[in-house]
Tab-separated table of C-alpha atoms in Angstrom:
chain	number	residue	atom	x	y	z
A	1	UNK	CA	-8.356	-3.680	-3.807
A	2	UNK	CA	-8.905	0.132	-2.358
A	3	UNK	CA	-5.393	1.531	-1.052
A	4	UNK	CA	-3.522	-0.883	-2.890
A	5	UNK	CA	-1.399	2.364	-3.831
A	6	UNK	CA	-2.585	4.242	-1.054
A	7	UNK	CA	0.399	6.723	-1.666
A	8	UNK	CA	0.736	10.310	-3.059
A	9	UNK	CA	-1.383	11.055	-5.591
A	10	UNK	CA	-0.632	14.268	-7.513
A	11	UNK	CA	-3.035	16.955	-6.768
A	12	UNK	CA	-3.202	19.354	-9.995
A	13	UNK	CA	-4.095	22.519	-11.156
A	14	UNK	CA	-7.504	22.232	-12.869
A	15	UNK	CA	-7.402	24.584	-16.527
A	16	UNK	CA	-9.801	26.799	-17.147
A	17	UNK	CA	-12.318	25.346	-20.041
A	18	UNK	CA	-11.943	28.628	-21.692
A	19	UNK	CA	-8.999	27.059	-23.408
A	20	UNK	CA	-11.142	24.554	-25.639
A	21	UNK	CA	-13.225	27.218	-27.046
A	22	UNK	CA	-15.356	30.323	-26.750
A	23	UNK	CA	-18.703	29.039	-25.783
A	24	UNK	CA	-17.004	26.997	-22.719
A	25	UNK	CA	-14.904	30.507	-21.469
A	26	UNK	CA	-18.434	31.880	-21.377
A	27	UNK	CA	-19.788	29.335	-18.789
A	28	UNK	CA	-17.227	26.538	-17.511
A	29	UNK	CA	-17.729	23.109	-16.581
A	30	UNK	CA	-17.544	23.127	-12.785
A	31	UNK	CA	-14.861	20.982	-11.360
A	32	UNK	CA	-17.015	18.397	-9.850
A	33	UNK	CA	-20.929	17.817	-9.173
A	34	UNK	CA	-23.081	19.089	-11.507
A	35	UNK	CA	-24.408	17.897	-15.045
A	36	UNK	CA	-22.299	15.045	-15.926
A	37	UNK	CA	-22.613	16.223	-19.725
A	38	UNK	CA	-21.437	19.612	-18.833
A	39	UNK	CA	-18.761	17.957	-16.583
A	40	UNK	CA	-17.494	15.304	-18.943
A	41	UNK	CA	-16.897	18.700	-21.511
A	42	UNK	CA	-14.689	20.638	-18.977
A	43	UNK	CA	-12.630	17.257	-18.348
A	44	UNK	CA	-12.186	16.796	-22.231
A	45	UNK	CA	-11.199	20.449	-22.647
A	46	UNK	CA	-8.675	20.296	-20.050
A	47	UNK	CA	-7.430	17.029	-21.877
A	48	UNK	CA	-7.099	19.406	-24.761
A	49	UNK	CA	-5.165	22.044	-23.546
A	50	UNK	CA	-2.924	19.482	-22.226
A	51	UNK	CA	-2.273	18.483	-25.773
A	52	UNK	CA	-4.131	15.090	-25.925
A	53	UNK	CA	-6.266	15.117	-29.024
A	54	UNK	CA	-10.268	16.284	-28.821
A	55	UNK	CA	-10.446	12.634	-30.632
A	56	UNK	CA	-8.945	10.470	-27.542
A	57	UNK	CA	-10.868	12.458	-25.561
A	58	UNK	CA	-14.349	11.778	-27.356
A	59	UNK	CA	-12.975	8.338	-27.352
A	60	UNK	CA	-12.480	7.730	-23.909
A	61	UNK	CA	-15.487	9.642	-22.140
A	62	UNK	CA	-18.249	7.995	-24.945
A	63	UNK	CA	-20.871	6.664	-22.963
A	64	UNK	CA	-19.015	7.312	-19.546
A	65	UNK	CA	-21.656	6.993	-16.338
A	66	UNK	CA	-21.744	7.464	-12.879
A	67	UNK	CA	-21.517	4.275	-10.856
A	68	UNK	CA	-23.034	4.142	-7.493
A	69	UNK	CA	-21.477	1.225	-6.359
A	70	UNK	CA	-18.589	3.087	-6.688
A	71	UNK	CA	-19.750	5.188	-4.568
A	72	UNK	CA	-21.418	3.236	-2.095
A	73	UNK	CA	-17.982	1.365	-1.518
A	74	UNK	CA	-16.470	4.976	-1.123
A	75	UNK	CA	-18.832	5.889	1.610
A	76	UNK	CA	-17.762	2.487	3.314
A	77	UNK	CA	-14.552	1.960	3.502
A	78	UNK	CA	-13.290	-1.119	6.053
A	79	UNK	CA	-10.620	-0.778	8.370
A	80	UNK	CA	-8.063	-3.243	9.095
A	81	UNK	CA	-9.342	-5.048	12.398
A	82	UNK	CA	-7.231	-8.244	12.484
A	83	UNK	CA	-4.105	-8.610	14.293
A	84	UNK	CA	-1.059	-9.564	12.519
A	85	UNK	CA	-0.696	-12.986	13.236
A	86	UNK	CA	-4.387	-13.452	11.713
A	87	UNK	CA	-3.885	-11.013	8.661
A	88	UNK	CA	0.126	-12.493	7.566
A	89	UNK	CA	-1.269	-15.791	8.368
A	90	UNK	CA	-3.792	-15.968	5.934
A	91	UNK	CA	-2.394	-13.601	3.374
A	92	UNK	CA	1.081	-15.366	3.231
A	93	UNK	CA	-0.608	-19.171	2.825
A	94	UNK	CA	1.443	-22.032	1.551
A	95	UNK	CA	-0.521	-21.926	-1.676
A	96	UNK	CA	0.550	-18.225	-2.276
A	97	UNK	CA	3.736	-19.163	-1.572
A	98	UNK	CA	3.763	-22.120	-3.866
A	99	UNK	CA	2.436	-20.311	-6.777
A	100	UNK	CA	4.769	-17.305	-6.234
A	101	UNK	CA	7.822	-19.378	-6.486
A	102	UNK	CA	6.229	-20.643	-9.388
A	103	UNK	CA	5.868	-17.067	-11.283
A	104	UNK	CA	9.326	-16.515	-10.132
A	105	UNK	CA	10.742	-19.596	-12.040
A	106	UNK	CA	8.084	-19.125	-15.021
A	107	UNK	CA	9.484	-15.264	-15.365
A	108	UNK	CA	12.835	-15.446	-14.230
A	109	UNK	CA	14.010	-13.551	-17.129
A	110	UNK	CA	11.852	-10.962	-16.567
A	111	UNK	CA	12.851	-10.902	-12.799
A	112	UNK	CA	16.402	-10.901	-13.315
A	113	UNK	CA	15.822	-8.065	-15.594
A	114	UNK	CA	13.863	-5.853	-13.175
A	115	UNK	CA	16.682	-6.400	-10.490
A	116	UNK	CA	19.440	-5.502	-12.829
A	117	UNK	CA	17.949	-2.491	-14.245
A	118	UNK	CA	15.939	-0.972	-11.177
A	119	UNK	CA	17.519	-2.826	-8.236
A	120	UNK	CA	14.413	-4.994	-6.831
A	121	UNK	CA	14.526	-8.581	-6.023
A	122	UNK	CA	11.997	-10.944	-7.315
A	123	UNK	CA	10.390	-11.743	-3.689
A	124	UNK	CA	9.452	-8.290	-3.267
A	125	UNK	CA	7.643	-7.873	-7.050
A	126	UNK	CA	5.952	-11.074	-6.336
A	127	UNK	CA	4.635	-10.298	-2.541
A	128	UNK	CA	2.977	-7.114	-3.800
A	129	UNK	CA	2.002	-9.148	-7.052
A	130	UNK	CA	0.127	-11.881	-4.485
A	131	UNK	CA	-1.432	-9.422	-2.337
A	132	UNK	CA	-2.542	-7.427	-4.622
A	133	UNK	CA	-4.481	-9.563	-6.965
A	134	UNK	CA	-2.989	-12.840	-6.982
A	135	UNK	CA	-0.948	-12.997	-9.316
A	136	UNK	CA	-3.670	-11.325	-11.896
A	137	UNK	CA	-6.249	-13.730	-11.039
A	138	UNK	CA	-8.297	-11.297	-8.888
A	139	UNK	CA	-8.260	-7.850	-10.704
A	140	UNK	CA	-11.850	-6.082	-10.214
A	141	UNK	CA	-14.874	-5.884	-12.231
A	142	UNK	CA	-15.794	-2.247	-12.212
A	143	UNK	CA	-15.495	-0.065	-15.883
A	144	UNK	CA	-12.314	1.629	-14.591
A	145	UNK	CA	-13.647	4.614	-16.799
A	146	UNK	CA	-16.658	5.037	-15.121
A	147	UNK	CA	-15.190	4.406	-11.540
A	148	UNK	CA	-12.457	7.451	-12.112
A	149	UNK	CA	-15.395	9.132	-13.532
A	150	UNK	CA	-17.228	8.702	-10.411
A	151	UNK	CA	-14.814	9.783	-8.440
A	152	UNK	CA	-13.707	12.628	-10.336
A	153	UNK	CA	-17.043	13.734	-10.085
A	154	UNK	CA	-17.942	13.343	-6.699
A	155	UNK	CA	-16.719	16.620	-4.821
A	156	UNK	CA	-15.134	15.084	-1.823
A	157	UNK	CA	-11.859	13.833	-3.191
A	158	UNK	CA	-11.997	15.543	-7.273
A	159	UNK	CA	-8.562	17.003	-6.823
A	160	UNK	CA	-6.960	13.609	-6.380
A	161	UNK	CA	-8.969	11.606	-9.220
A	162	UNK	CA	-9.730	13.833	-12.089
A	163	UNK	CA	-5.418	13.890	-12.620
A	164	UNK	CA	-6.369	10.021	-12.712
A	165	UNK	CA	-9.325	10.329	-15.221
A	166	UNK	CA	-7.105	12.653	-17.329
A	167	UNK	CA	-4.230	10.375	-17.360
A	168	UNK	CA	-6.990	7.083	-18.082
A	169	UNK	CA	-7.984	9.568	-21.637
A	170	UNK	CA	-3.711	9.847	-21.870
A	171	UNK	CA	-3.695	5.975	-21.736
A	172	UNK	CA	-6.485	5.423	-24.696
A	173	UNK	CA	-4.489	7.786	-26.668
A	174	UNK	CA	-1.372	5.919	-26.347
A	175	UNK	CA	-3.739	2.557	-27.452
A	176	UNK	CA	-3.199	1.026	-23.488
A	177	UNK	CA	-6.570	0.601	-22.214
A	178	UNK	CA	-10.102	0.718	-24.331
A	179	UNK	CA	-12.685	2.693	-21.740
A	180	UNK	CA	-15.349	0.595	-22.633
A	181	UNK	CA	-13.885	-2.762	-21.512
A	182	UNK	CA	-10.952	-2.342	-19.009
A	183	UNK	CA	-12.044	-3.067	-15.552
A	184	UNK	CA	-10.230	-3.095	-12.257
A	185	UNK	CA	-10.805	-1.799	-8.562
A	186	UNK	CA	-13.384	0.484	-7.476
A	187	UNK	CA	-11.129	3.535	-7.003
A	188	UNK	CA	-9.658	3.089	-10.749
A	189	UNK	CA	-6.618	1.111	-10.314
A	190	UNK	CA	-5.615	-1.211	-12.736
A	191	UNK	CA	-3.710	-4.464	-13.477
A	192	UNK	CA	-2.078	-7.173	-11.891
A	193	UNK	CA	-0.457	-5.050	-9.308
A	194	UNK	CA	-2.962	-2.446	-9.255
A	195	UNK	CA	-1.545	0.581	-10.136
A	196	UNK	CA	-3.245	3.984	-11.213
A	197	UNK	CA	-3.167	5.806	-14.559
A	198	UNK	CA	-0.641	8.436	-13.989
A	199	UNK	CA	1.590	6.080	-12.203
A	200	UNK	CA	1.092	3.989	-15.498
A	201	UNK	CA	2.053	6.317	-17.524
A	202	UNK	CA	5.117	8.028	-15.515
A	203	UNK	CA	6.613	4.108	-14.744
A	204	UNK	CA	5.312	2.200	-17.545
A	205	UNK	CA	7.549	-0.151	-18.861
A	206	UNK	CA	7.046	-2.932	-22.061
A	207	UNK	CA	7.963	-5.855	-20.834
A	208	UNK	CA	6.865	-8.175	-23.421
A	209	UNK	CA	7.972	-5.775	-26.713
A	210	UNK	CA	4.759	-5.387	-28.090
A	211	UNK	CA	4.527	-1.815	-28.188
A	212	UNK	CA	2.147	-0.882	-25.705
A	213	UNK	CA	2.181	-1.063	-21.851
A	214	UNK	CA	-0.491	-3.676	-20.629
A	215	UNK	CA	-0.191	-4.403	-17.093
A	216	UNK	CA	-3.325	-6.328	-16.572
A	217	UNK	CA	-2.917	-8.878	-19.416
A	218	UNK	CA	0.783	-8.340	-19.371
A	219	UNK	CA	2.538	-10.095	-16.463
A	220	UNK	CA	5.980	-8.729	-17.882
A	221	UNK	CA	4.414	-5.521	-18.316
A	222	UNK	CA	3.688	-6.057	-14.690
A	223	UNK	CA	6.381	-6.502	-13.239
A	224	UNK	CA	8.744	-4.554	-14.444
A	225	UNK	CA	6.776	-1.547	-14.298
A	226	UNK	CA	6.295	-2.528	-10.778
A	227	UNK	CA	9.988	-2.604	-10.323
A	228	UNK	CA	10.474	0.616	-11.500
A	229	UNK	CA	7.646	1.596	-9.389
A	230	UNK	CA	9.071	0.558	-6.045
A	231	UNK	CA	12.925	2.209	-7.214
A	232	UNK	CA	10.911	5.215	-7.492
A	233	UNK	CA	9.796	4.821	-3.877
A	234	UNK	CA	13.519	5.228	-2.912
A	235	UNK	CA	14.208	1.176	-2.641
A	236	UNK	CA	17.905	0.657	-2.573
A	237	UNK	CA	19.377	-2.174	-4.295
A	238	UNK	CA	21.187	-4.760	-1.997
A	239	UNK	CA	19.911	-3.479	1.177
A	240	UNK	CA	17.233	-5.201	3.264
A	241	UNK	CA	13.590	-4.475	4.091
A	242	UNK	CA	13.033	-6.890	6.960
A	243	UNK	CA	14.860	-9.007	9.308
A	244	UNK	CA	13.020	-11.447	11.778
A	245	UNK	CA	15.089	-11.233	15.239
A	246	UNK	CA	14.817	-12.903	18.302
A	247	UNK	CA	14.954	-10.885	21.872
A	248	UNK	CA	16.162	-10.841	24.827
A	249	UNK	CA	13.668	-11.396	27.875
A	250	UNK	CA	14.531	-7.558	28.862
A	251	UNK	CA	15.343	-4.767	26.709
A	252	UNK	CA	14.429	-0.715	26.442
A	253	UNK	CA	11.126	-1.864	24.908
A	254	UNK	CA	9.870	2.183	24.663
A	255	UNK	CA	12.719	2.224	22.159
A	256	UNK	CA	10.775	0.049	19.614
A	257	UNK	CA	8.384	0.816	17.356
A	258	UNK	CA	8.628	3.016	13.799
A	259	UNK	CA	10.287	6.147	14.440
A	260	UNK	CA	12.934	5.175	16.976
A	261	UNK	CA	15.692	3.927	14.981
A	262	UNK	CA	18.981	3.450	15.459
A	263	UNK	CA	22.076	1.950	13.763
A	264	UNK	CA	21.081	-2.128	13.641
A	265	UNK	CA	24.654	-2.951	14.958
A	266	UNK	CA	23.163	-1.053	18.668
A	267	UNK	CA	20.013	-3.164	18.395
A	268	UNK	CA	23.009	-6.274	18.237
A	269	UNK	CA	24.621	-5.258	21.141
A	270	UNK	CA	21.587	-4.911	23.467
A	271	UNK	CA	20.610	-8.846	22.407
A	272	UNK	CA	18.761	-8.748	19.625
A	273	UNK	CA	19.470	-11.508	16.939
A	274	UNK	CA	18.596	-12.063	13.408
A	275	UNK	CA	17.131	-15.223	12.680
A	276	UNK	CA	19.371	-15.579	9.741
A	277	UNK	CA	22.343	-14.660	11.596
A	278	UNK	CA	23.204	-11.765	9.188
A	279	UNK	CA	24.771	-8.896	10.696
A	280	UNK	CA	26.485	-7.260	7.567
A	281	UNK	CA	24.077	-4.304	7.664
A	282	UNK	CA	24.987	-2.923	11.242
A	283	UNK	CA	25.580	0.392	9.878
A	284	UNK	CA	22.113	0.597	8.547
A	285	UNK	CA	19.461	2.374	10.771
A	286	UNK	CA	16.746	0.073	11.658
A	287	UNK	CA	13.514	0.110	13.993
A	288	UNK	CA	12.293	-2.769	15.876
A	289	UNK	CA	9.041	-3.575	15.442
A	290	UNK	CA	6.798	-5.585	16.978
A	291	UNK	CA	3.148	-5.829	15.661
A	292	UNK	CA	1.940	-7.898	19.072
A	293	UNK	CA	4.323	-6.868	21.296
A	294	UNK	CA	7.437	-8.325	22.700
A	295	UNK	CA	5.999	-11.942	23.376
A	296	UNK	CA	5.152	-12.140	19.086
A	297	UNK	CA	7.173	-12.148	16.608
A	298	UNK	CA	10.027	-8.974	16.114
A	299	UNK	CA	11.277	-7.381	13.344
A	300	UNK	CA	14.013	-4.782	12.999
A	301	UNK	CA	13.156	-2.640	9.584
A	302	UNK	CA	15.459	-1.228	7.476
A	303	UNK	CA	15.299	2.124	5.249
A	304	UNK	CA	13.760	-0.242	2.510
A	305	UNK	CA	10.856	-0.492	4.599
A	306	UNK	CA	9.733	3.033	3.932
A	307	UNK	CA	8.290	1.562	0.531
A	308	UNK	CA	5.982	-0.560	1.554
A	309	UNK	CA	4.194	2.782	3.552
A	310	UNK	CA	4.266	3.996	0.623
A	311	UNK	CA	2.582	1.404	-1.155
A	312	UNK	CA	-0.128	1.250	1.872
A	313	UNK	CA	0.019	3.219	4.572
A	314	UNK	CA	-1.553	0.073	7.244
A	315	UNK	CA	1.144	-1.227	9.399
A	316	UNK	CA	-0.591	-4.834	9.159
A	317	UNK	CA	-0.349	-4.937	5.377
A	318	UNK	CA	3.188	-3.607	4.736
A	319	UNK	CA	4.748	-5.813	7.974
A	320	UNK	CA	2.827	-8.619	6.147
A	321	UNK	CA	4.097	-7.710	2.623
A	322	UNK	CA	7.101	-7.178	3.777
A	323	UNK	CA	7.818	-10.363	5.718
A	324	UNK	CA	5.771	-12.504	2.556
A	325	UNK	CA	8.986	-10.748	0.358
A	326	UNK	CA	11.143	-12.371	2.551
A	327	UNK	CA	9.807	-16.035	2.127
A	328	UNK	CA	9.939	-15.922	-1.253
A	329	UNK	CA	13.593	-14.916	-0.705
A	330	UNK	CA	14.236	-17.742	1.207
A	331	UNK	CA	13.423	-16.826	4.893
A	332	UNK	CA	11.841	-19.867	7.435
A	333	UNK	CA	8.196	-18.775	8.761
A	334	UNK	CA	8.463	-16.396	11.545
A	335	UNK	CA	7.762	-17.159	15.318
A	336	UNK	CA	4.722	-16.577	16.615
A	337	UNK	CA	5.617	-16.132	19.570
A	338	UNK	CA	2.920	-15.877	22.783
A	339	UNK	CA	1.736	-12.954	22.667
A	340	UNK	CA	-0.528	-11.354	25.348
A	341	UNK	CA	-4.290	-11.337	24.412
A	342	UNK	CA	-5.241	-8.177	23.029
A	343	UNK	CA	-8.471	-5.623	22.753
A	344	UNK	CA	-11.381	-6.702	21.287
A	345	UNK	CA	-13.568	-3.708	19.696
A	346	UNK	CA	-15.298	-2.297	22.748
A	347	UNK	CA	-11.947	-2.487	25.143
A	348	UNK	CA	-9.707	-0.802	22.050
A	349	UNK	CA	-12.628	1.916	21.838
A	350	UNK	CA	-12.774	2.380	25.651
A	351	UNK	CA	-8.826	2.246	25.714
A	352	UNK	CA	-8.433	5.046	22.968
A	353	UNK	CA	-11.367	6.837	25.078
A	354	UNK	CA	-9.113	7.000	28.058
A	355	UNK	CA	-5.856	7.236	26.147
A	356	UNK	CA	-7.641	11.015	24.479
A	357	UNK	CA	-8.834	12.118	28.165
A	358	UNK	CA	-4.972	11.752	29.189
A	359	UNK	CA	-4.283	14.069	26.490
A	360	UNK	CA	-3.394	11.722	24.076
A	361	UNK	CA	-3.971	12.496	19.703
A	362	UNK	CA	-5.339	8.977	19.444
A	363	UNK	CA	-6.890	10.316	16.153
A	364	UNK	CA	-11.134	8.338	15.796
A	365	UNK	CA	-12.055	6.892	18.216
A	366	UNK	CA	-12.623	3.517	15.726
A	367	UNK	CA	-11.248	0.210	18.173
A	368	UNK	CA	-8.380	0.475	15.354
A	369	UNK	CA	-4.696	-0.007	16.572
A	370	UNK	CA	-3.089	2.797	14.514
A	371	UNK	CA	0.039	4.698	14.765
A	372	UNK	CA	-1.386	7.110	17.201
A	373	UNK	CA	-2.744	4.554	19.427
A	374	UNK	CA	0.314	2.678	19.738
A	375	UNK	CA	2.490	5.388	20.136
A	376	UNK	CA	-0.028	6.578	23.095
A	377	UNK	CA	0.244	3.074	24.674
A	378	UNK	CA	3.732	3.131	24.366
A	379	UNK	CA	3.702	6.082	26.180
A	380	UNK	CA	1.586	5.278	28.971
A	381	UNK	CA	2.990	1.907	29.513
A	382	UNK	CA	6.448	3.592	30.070
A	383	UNK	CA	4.746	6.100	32.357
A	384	UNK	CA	2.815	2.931	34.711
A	385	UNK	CA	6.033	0.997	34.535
A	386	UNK	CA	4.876	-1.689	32.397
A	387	UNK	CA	7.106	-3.014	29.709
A	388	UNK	CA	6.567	-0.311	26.957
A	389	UNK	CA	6.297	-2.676	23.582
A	390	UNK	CA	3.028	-0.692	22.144
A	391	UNK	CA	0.598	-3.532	22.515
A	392	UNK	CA	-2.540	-3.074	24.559
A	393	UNK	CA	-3.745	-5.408	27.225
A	394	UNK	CA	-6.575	-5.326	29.483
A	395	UNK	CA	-4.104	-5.281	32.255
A	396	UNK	CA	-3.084	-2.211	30.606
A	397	UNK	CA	-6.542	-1.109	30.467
A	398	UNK	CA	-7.444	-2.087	34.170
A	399	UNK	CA	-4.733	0.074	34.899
A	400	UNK	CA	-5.566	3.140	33.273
């Protein structure tokens, strides 16, 4: 899956190739486009000057070819169109949830571990483990050389995949990953989590003691370098990510939404309830959220949150992640609620048409709900006198 670490990827300084030798100072591999030959030499002489052998090198760019289905799926990327009743619903399925409690029991060990030495509960390795590929079963068939090659290549994104192609040739040094065999997803990440190379190599952990970091055949591997992913992020032991409340029929609904938080004992006081009837964590700030407004299910989000947009930056996805962490943590299904009817594709593209003629930075106009758009509903809704809770109607619409 594409954007399963849709986060920051290091943008680097490319070396000159004048550092391998003579001949290459003379007339330098370009940084992308091009020969491929002459390309592939400029990557391996940067892998030289940053003291990875001309051998590991050789080794992992042998027979290395451009894939254009990599690039095809590039040039067409989809774009989340489901609601979040339809995406959570099917992503966070009974059988998911069966088989993650499952992986939990089968690796408790290796669970308990990752909490006690990096602070992150087994619900929230196994959510990202399930979405991502679940559980290992669904990792990608594209030569994750060639797709990083592809990429690295290509000159509209080099600066953010040739670090990735560099760190792949770091990997077949170390003896992780043989570049003629290793597949994953189309935009090079690997494993049962699906993480890149350099995050591979700056969090990779040996779960199973064999020496070597294999998070595609490795499930400990997998996790635990997952875990100390995710701490990286800034995830704070002991603190929650997500908190299904209930509401009150009225409350300062242009408060809501990511962005306007406030300490979660205020959010207590104007109504708002946790299902689970834990208030310990009043001090914490929190956001309320509510993906289809205030008739569907609510959320307040804690600082923990931040991780998941950081893991993927689609609202759908980390609410759903998020929420599928707390079921395998114990928490009942959510409630869906009734929410209002929303857009289909022509009304969200007309709405964000009229939303950017009243001056609103609704980014493409694309019939996707997105930060911007919401935050422009949001907006308007407070300004018509409509209950401001981000979700667009076609009374909304008819009223613009």
């Amino acid at each position: 899956m594409y954007a399963a670490f849709a986060r920051r990827l290091a943008i680097t300084s490319l070396v000159s190739a004048c550092l391998a030798s003579t001949a290459l100072a003379q007339a330098p591999a370009p940084a992308c486009g091009g020969d491929l030959s002459n390309f592939l030499e400029g990557v391996k002489a940067e892998a030289i000057s940053m003291g990875i052998p001309a051998s590991a090198a050789d080794e992992a760019l042998a027979g290395a070819q451009i894939d254009q289905k990599v690039l095809s799926r590039d040039r067409a990327q989809g774009v989340f169109r489901q609601t979040f009743l339809e995406f959570s619903q099917r992503t966070v399925s009974q059988a998911r949830l069966d088989i993650g409690r499952q992986k939990m029991k089968q690796f408790a060990d290796v669970f308990a571990r990752a909490e006690k030495e990096f602070g992150v509960p087994a619900g929230v390795i196994a959510a990202f483990w399930a979405m991502e590929t679940d559980f290992g079963a669904v990792q990608g068939d594209f030569n994750t050389r060639n797709a990083l090659v592809t990429l690295a290549h290509d000159c509209r994104r080099p600066e953010l995949f040739r670090p990735q192609l560099l760190a792949l040739i770091e990997m077949v040094q170390h003896g992780d990953l043989n570049p003629a065999t290793n597949t994953g997803a189309w935009a090079g990440e690997i494993g049962q989590v699906q993480m890149l190379p350099k995050d591979i190599i700056a969090f990779g952990v040996d779960g199973d003691g064999d020496g070597h970091i294999n998070v595609k055949a490795s499930a400990p591997d997998a996790i635990l370098t997952a875990a100390r992913f995710i701490q990286s992020l800034g995830f704070k032991a002991g603190q929650p990510w997500i908190q299904e409340v209930t509401l009150p029929e009225t409350l300062p609904w242009d408060k809501s939404g990511l962005g306007n938080e406030m300490p979660a004992a205020e959010w207590f006081k104007l109504g708002v309830t946790p299902r689970d009837a834990n208030t310990s964590f009043g001090d914490l700030p929190a956001a309320l959220i509510l993906p289809q407004g205030r008739k569907g299910p609510a959320f307040l989000t804690y600082p923990n949150f931040a991780i998941y947009l950081e893991w993927n930056k689609s609202f759908i996805y980390t609410t759903s992640a998020a929420y599928f962490a707390t079921r395998l943590s114990g928490a009942p299904p959510y409630q869906k609620g009734t929410p209002d009817a929303g857009l289909d594709d022509a009304g969200m593209k007309a709405l964000q048409t009229k939303l950017q003629t009243l001056g609103h930075d609704v980014g493409k106009i694309d019939g996707i709900l997105g930060s911007g758009t919401r935050v422009a509903v949001q907006k308007e809704q407070a300004r018509l006198g409509l209950p401001a809770d981000g979700w667009p109607t076609a009374d909304l619409l008819s009223a613009l």
